[in-house]
Amino acid sequence: MSTIAETAARGQTRRRIRVDGWRWSGRIFLAFMLLYTALPMIWMLITSIKSGFAAMQFPPQWWPDEPTLASYQKLLDPQNSVGQDFLRFFWNSLYVSTATTVLSVIVAVPAAYAFSRFTFPGRNFLFFAVLLRNMFPAVIFLVPLFILMRAIGLVNTHGSLILTYLTFGLPLAIWLLKGFYDNIPVQLEQAARIDGATRFQAFILIVMPLSAPGIIATAIYSFIGAWNEYIYAYTFLSKNEQLTLPVGIQRFFSENTTDFPGLMAASFMMSVPVVVLFLVLQRYFVRALTEGAVKH
């Protein structure tokens, strides 16, 4: 009996060591990926507090001898041309991204609810047709959309970007919310209907609060997509007062020189709203992805 017990104990020890090995391997891999993603941000922040001369040194100076916030002061000062342009680009991006997010939620919520709750002819075909656009890269639609926007007079307006971002962001938003609505028991709505509520009241009072994580995740996705987009903004906009941040920060490049500290400071400030938004609302985003992907 003792031999059998010793054999079983050795087997459990080997399994524990094997499991611990996989666990530590996963931790090391996650630490490596965290370093891989965080290092560019750290280097961007360090470069932004260097002088122009220190930023061009080779080998690179990992930490400046005399850190300075001159680049940030220049960007946030509305009295100089650089600050005026940067603040204008920032508010343009904020306006376009916010408008796109609001419209995406307004359109995606009822569309996803209809796909989840109603049965109608061509329902499955229409749902997969909505997702069909994501099979193609965005650059394929660049020239046709430019011709369309020029024909309807939206070139050099923020409306062209809002309409384009809304079209490209809706497929995933609808798919994400539909999976979330599928996991909300329809019996809750039926109980509200029995108590005298209309379908619209049941949707507003019962379904909407329960689907808040999915709606927030959709809003985050729409905002980030609109905030970071470059190709369409570069193509549709040419007036300086209409440019968004991804296009506007290229003004730090010139034919003879590049203001690398200013460029890094502008890039860092551009990334701050997205990072803060995701950190504050990440639990809703993760919950929506997990609950929308698993059928209960």
Tab-separated table of C-alpha atoms in Angstrom:
chain	number	residue	atom	x	y	z
A	1	MET	CA	0.000	0.000	0.000
A	2	SER	CA	2.818	2.347	0.839
A	3	THR	CA	4.326	1.769	-2.609
A	4	ILE	CA	1.032	2.628	-4.277
A	5	ALA	CA	0.689	5.760	-2.155
A	6	GLU	CA	4.237	6.841	-2.934
A	7	THR	CA	3.637	6.303	-6.672
A	8	ALA	CA	0.437	8.349	-6.537
A	9	ALA	CA	2.207	11.115	-4.627
A	10	ARG	CA	5.027	11.214	-7.173
A	11	GLY	CA	2.456	11.406	-9.996
A	12	GLN	CA	0.675	14.312	-8.308
A	13	THR	CA	4.004	16.081	-7.780
A	14	ARG	CA	4.910	15.695	-11.454
A	15	ARG	CA	1.498	17.023	-12.505
A	16	ARG	CA	1.841	19.969	-10.130
A	17	ILE	CA	5.280	20.783	-11.513
A	18	ARG	CA	3.937	20.509	-15.053
A	19	VAL	CA	1.004	22.819	-14.258
A	20	ASP	CA	3.246	25.298	-12.471
A	21	GLY	CA	5.582	25.282	-15.468
A	22	TRP	CA	2.742	26.203	-17.835
A	23	ARG	CA	1.525	28.880	-15.435
A	24	TRP	CA	4.936	30.497	-15.161
A	25	SER	CA	5.438	30.260	-18.908
A	26	GLY	CA	2.175	32.138	-19.367
A	27	ARG	CA	3.225	34.789	-16.881
A	28	ILE	CA	6.566	35.287	-18.600
A	29	PHE	CA	4.856	35.557	-21.983
A	30	LEU	CA	2.367	38.129	-20.657
A	31	ALA	CA	5.201	40.130	-19.086
A	32	PHE	CA	7.051	40.100	-22.416
A	33	MET	CA	3.943	41.256	-24.304
A	34	LEU	CA	3.332	44.000	-21.745
A	35	LEU	CA	6.901	45.228	-22.168
A	36	TYR	CA	6.576	44.978	-25.950
A	37	THR	CA	3.459	47.169	-25.986
A	38	ALA	CA	4.513	49.599	-23.241
A	39	LEU	CA	8.062	50.292	-24.455
A	40	PRO	CA	7.037	52.436	-27.473
A	41	MET	CA	4.823	54.557	-25.223
A	42	ILE	CA	7.635	54.980	-22.704
A	43	TRP	CA	10.129	55.946	-25.406
A	44	MET	CA	7.605	58.364	-26.927
A	45	LEU	CA	7.121	60.040	-23.534
A	46	ILE	CA	10.874	60.267	-22.899
A	47	THR	CA	11.530	61.763	-26.339
A	48	SER	CA	8.787	64.343	-25.812
A	49	ILE	CA	10.623	65.830	-22.809
A	50	LYS	CA	13.954	66.118	-24.629
A	51	SER	CA	15.362	69.109	-26.432
A	52	GLY	CA	15.658	68.991	-30.205
A	53	PHE	CA	19.403	68.361	-29.993
A	54	ALA	CA	19.077	65.556	-27.401
A	55	ALA	CA	16.418	63.823	-29.500
A	56	MET	CA	18.834	63.600	-32.451
A	57	GLN	CA	21.823	62.221	-30.540
A	58	PHE	CA	23.325	58.888	-31.550
A	59	PRO	CA	23.665	56.630	-29.716
A	60	PRO	CA	20.362	57.697	-28.212
A	61	GLN	CA	20.204	59.339	-24.834
A	62	TRP	CA	17.877	57.128	-22.796
A	63	TRP	CA	17.066	59.853	-20.264
A	64	PRO	CA	17.653	63.554	-20.947
A	65	ASP	CA	20.093	65.445	-18.781
A	66	GLU	CA	17.744	68.430	-18.740
A	67	PRO	CA	14.098	67.311	-19.124
A	68	THR	CA	11.831	70.019	-20.484
A	69	LEU	CA	8.114	70.452	-21.053
A	70	ALA	CA	8.638	73.030	-23.771
A	71	SER	CA	7.002	70.834	-26.421
A	72	TYR	CA	3.829	70.450	-24.340
A	73	GLN	CA	3.753	74.159	-23.543
A	74	LYS	CA	4.030	74.963	-27.233
A	75	LEU	CA	1.192	72.574	-28.122
A	76	LEU	CA	-1.162	73.879	-25.441
A	77	ASP	CA	-0.434	77.574	-25.969
A	78	PRO	CA	-3.171	79.110	-28.153
A	79	GLN	CA	-1.036	82.214	-28.649
A	80	ASN	CA	1.343	80.571	-31.159
A	81	SER	CA	0.548	78.998	-34.508
A	82	VAL	CA	1.579	75.472	-33.455
A	83	GLY	CA	-0.682	75.563	-30.411
A	84	GLN	CA	-3.581	76.983	-32.386
A	85	ASP	CA	-3.305	74.241	-35.007
A	86	PHE	CA	-2.915	71.443	-32.475
A	87	LEU	CA	-5.890	72.532	-30.379
A	88	ARG	CA	-7.997	72.917	-33.521
A	89	PHE	CA	-7.015	69.435	-34.712
A	90	PHE	CA	-7.739	68.024	-31.254
A	91	TRP	CA	-11.249	69.470	-31.114
A	92	ASN	CA	-11.930	68.372	-34.692
A	93	SER	CA	-11.006	64.790	-33.770
A	94	LEU	CA	-13.063	64.974	-30.599
A	95	TYR	CA	-16.102	66.260	-32.503
A	96	VAL	CA	-15.875	63.670	-35.291
A	97	SER	CA	-15.244	60.775	-32.884
A	98	THR	CA	-18.027	61.790	-30.490
A	99	ALA	CA	-20.556	62.292	-33.284
A	100	THR	CA	-19.604	58.942	-34.825
A	101	THR	CA	-19.930	57.210	-31.454
A	102	VAL	CA	-23.353	58.675	-30.695
A	103	LEU	CA	-24.727	57.845	-34.149
A	104	SER	CA	-23.252	54.329	-34.038
A	105	VAL	CA	-25.002	53.593	-30.749
A	106	ILE	CA	-28.283	55.120	-31.945
A	107	VAL	CA	-28.275	52.980	-35.108
A	108	ALA	CA	-26.658	49.780	-33.775
A	109	VAL	CA	-28.879	49.336	-30.699
A	110	PRO	CA	-32.263	49.010	-32.508
A	111	ALA	CA	-30.683	47.133	-35.435
A	112	ALA	CA	-29.058	44.549	-33.165
A	113	TYR	CA	-32.267	44.221	-31.131
A	114	ALA	CA	-34.286	43.599	-34.297
A	115	PHE	CA	-31.852	40.893	-35.459
A	116	SER	CA	-31.972	39.276	-32.028
A	117	ARG	CA	-35.705	39.363	-31.279
A	118	PHE	CA	-37.607	39.431	-34.573
A	119	THR	CA	-37.953	36.903	-37.371
A	120	PHE	CA	-38.489	38.306	-40.859
A	121	PRO	CA	-37.776	37.205	-44.440
A	122	GLY	CA	-34.096	37.435	-45.330
A	123	ARG	CA	-33.049	37.984	-41.711
A	124	ASN	CA	-29.968	35.745	-41.799
A	125	PHE	CA	-28.946	36.919	-45.252
A	126	LEU	CA	-29.210	40.564	-44.226
A	127	PHE	CA	-27.282	39.957	-41.005
A	128	PHE	CA	-24.369	38.297	-42.794
A	129	ALA	CA	-24.550	40.880	-45.579
A	130	VAL	CA	-23.930	43.540	-42.920
A	131	LEU	CA	-20.760	41.697	-41.913
A	132	LEU	CA	-19.657	41.268	-45.535
A	133	ARG	CA	-18.003	44.691	-45.635
A	134	ASN	CA	-15.450	43.626	-43.023
A	135	MET	CA	-14.065	41.065	-45.466
A	136	PHE	CA	-12.462	43.830	-47.524
A	137	PRO	CA	-9.733	46.307	-46.527
A	138	ALA	CA	-10.868	49.888	-46.107
A	139	VAL	CA	-8.534	51.195	-48.826
A	140	ILE	CA	-10.591	49.396	-51.501
A	141	PHE	CA	-13.487	51.777	-50.877
A	142	LEU	CA	-11.331	54.906	-50.809
A	143	VAL	CA	-11.757	56.110	-54.412
A	144	PRO	CA	-15.477	55.203	-54.776
A	145	LEU	CA	-16.275	56.913	-51.472
A	146	PHE	CA	-14.311	60.014	-52.464
A	147	ILE	CA	-16.259	60.228	-55.726
A	148	LEU	CA	-19.521	59.784	-53.799
A	149	MET	CA	-18.626	62.433	-51.209
A	150	ARG	CA	-17.632	64.872	-53.959
A	151	ALA	CA	-20.923	64.236	-55.762
A	152	ILE	CA	-22.998	65.015	-52.664
A	153	GLY	CA	-20.816	67.957	-51.645
A	154	LEU	CA	-19.297	66.531	-48.463
A	155	VAL	CA	-15.597	66.770	-49.370
A	156	ASN	CA	-13.722	69.004	-46.916
A	157	THR	CA	-16.454	68.589	-44.312
A	158	HIS	CA	-16.535	66.541	-41.141
A	159	GLY	CA	-19.784	65.013	-42.339
A	160	SER	CA	-17.879	62.906	-44.870
A	161	LEU	CA	-15.768	61.375	-42.085
A	162	ILE	CA	-18.716	60.824	-39.735
A	163	LEU	CA	-20.728	59.096	-42.451
A	164	THR	CA	-17.769	56.930	-43.498
A	165	TYR	CA	-16.772	55.942	-39.962
A	166	LEU	CA	-20.409	55.170	-39.152
A	167	THR	CA	-20.671	52.866	-42.164
A	168	PHE	CA	-17.471	51.009	-41.347
A	169	GLY	CA	-18.089	50.738	-37.599
A	170	LEU	CA	-21.687	49.537	-37.681
A	171	PRO	CA	-21.105	45.891	-38.778
A	172	LEU	CA	-19.041	44.948	-35.746
A	173	ALA	CA	-21.194	47.092	-33.446
A	174	ILE	CA	-24.368	45.304	-34.583
A	175	TRP	CA	-22.728	41.895	-34.314
A	176	LEU	CA	-21.431	42.633	-30.831
A	177	LEU	CA	-24.756	43.910	-29.535
A	178	LYS	CA	-26.768	41.109	-31.134
A	179	GLY	CA	-24.732	38.515	-29.253
A	180	PHE	CA	-25.357	40.466	-26.069
A	181	TYR	CA	-29.123	40.697	-26.643
A	182	ASP	CA	-29.265	36.976	-27.384
A	183	ASN	CA	-28.138	36.319	-23.809
A	184	ILE	CA	-30.851	38.483	-22.216
A	185	PRO	CA	-33.821	36.195	-21.444
A	186	VAL	CA	-36.872	37.143	-23.472
A	187	GLN	CA	-39.000	36.110	-20.475
A	188	LEU	CA	-38.025	39.373	-18.761
A	189	GLU	CA	-39.633	41.352	-21.551
A	190	GLN	CA	-42.667	39.080	-21.552
A	191	ALA	CA	-43.120	39.646	-17.833
A	192	ALA	CA	-42.988	43.402	-18.380
A	193	ARG	CA	-45.551	43.108	-21.172
A	194	ILE	CA	-47.866	41.151	-18.871
A	195	ASP	CA	-47.561	43.954	-16.305
A	196	GLY	CA	-48.829	46.415	-18.905
A	197	ALA	CA	-45.659	47.768	-20.504
A	198	THR	CA	-45.460	48.231	-24.248
A	199	ARG	CA	-42.657	46.588	-26.215
A	200	PHE	CA	-40.849	49.915	-26.388
A	201	GLN	CA	-41.208	50.454	-22.627
A	202	ALA	CA	-39.952	46.929	-21.955
A	203	PHE	CA	-36.969	47.602	-24.179
A	204	ILE	CA	-36.130	50.911	-22.492
A	205	LEU	CA	-36.761	49.807	-18.892
A	206	ILE	CA	-35.598	46.185	-18.996
A	207	VAL	CA	-33.312	45.484	-21.944
A	208	MET	CA	-31.365	48.743	-22.099
A	209	PRO	CA	-30.083	48.650	-18.481
A	210	LEU	CA	-29.068	44.995	-18.854
A	211	SER	CA	-27.289	45.716	-22.133
A	212	ALA	CA	-25.343	48.711	-20.804
A	213	PRO	CA	-21.944	46.878	-20.913
A	214	GLY	CA	-22.519	45.954	-24.549
A	215	ILE	CA	-23.528	49.506	-25.448
A	216	ILE	CA	-20.466	50.908	-23.676
A	217	ALA	CA	-18.210	48.432	-25.506
A	218	THR	CA	-19.777	49.473	-28.809
A	219	ALA	CA	-19.198	53.123	-27.960
A	220	ILE	CA	-15.536	52.457	-27.074
A	221	TYR	CA	-14.974	50.585	-30.323
A	222	SER	CA	-16.602	53.316	-32.405
A	223	PHE	CA	-14.722	56.115	-30.650
A	224	ILE	CA	-11.296	54.478	-30.963
A	225	GLY	CA	-11.851	53.625	-34.611
A	226	ALA	CA	-12.848	57.194	-35.478
A	227	TRP	CA	-10.138	58.777	-33.317
A	228	ASN	CA	-7.262	56.844	-34.900
A	229	GLU	CA	-8.378	56.770	-38.549
A	230	TYR	CA	-5.953	58.375	-41.000
A	231	ILE	CA	-6.523	57.303	-44.618
A	232	TYR	CA	-10.023	58.714	-45.136
A	233	ALA	CA	-9.282	61.859	-43.140
A	234	TYR	CA	-6.195	62.451	-45.297
A	235	THR	CA	-8.189	61.906	-48.511
A	236	PHE	CA	-11.421	63.766	-47.726
A	237	LEU	CA	-9.950	66.801	-45.946
A	238	SER	CA	-7.494	69.334	-47.338
A	239	LYS	CA	-8.377	72.542	-45.488
A	240	ASN	CA	-6.181	73.177	-42.471
A	241	GLU	CA	-9.093	74.171	-40.238
A	242	GLN	CA	-10.867	70.859	-40.913
A	243	LEU	CA	-7.998	68.432	-40.273
A	244	THR	CA	-8.118	65.841	-37.501
A	245	LEU	CA	-5.210	64.874	-35.268
A	246	PRO	CA	-3.903	61.816	-37.195
A	247	VAL	CA	-3.490	64.014	-40.276
A	248	GLY	CA	-2.591	67.204	-38.461
A	249	ILE	CA	0.427	65.879	-36.559
A	250	GLN	CA	2.241	65.228	-39.819
A	251	ARG	CA	2.768	68.993	-39.896
A	252	PHE	CA	5.711	68.361	-37.558
A	253	PHE	CA	7.504	66.858	-40.555
A	254	SER	CA	9.105	69.305	-42.953
A	255	GLU	CA	11.408	69.063	-45.934
A	256	ASN	CA	14.557	70.003	-44.054
A	257	THR	CA	13.990	68.919	-40.465
A	258	THR	CA	11.575	67.169	-38.115
A	259	ASP	CA	10.595	68.358	-34.666
A	260	PHE	CA	10.787	64.946	-32.984
A	261	PRO	CA	10.080	66.172	-29.412
A	262	GLY	CA	7.032	68.080	-30.673
A	263	LEU	CA	5.903	65.117	-32.748
A	264	MET	CA	6.244	62.733	-29.793
A	265	ALA	CA	4.458	65.155	-27.473
A	266	ALA	CA	1.568	65.487	-29.932
A	267	SER	CA	1.411	61.712	-30.402
A	268	PHE	CA	1.433	61.129	-26.654
A	269	MET	CA	-1.357	63.645	-26.086
A	270	MET	CA	-3.318	62.067	-28.909
A	271	SER	CA	-3.098	58.656	-27.230
A	272	VAL	CA	-4.113	59.885	-23.761
A	273	PRO	CA	-7.919	60.167	-24.339
A	274	VAL	CA	-8.119	56.669	-25.801
A	275	VAL	CA	-6.005	55.116	-23.035
A	276	VAL	CA	-7.976	56.864	-20.296
A	277	LEU	CA	-11.299	55.921	-21.892
A	278	PHE	CA	-10.310	52.278	-22.151
A	279	LEU	CA	-8.861	52.082	-18.628
A	280	VAL	CA	-12.002	53.596	-17.107
A	281	LEU	CA	-14.444	51.424	-19.062
A	282	GLN	CA	-12.396	48.262	-19.673
A	283	ARG	CA	-14.476	46.079	-17.357
A	284	TYR	CA	-17.580	46.822	-19.446
A	285	PHE	CA	-15.663	46.110	-22.647
A	286	VAL	CA	-14.369	42.733	-21.433
A	287	ARG	CA	-17.762	41.776	-20.028
A	288	ALA	CA	-19.500	42.598	-23.305
A	289	LEU	CA	-17.009	40.570	-25.326
A	290	THR	CA	-17.306	37.510	-23.065
A	291	GLU	CA	-21.074	37.608	-22.593
A	292	GLY	CA	-21.722	38.392	-26.235
A	293	ALA	CA	-19.549	35.507	-27.404
A	294	VAL	CA	-21.020	32.767	-25.195
A	295	LYS	CA	-24.571	31.548	-25.585
A	296	HIS	CA	-26.141	30.802	-22.198
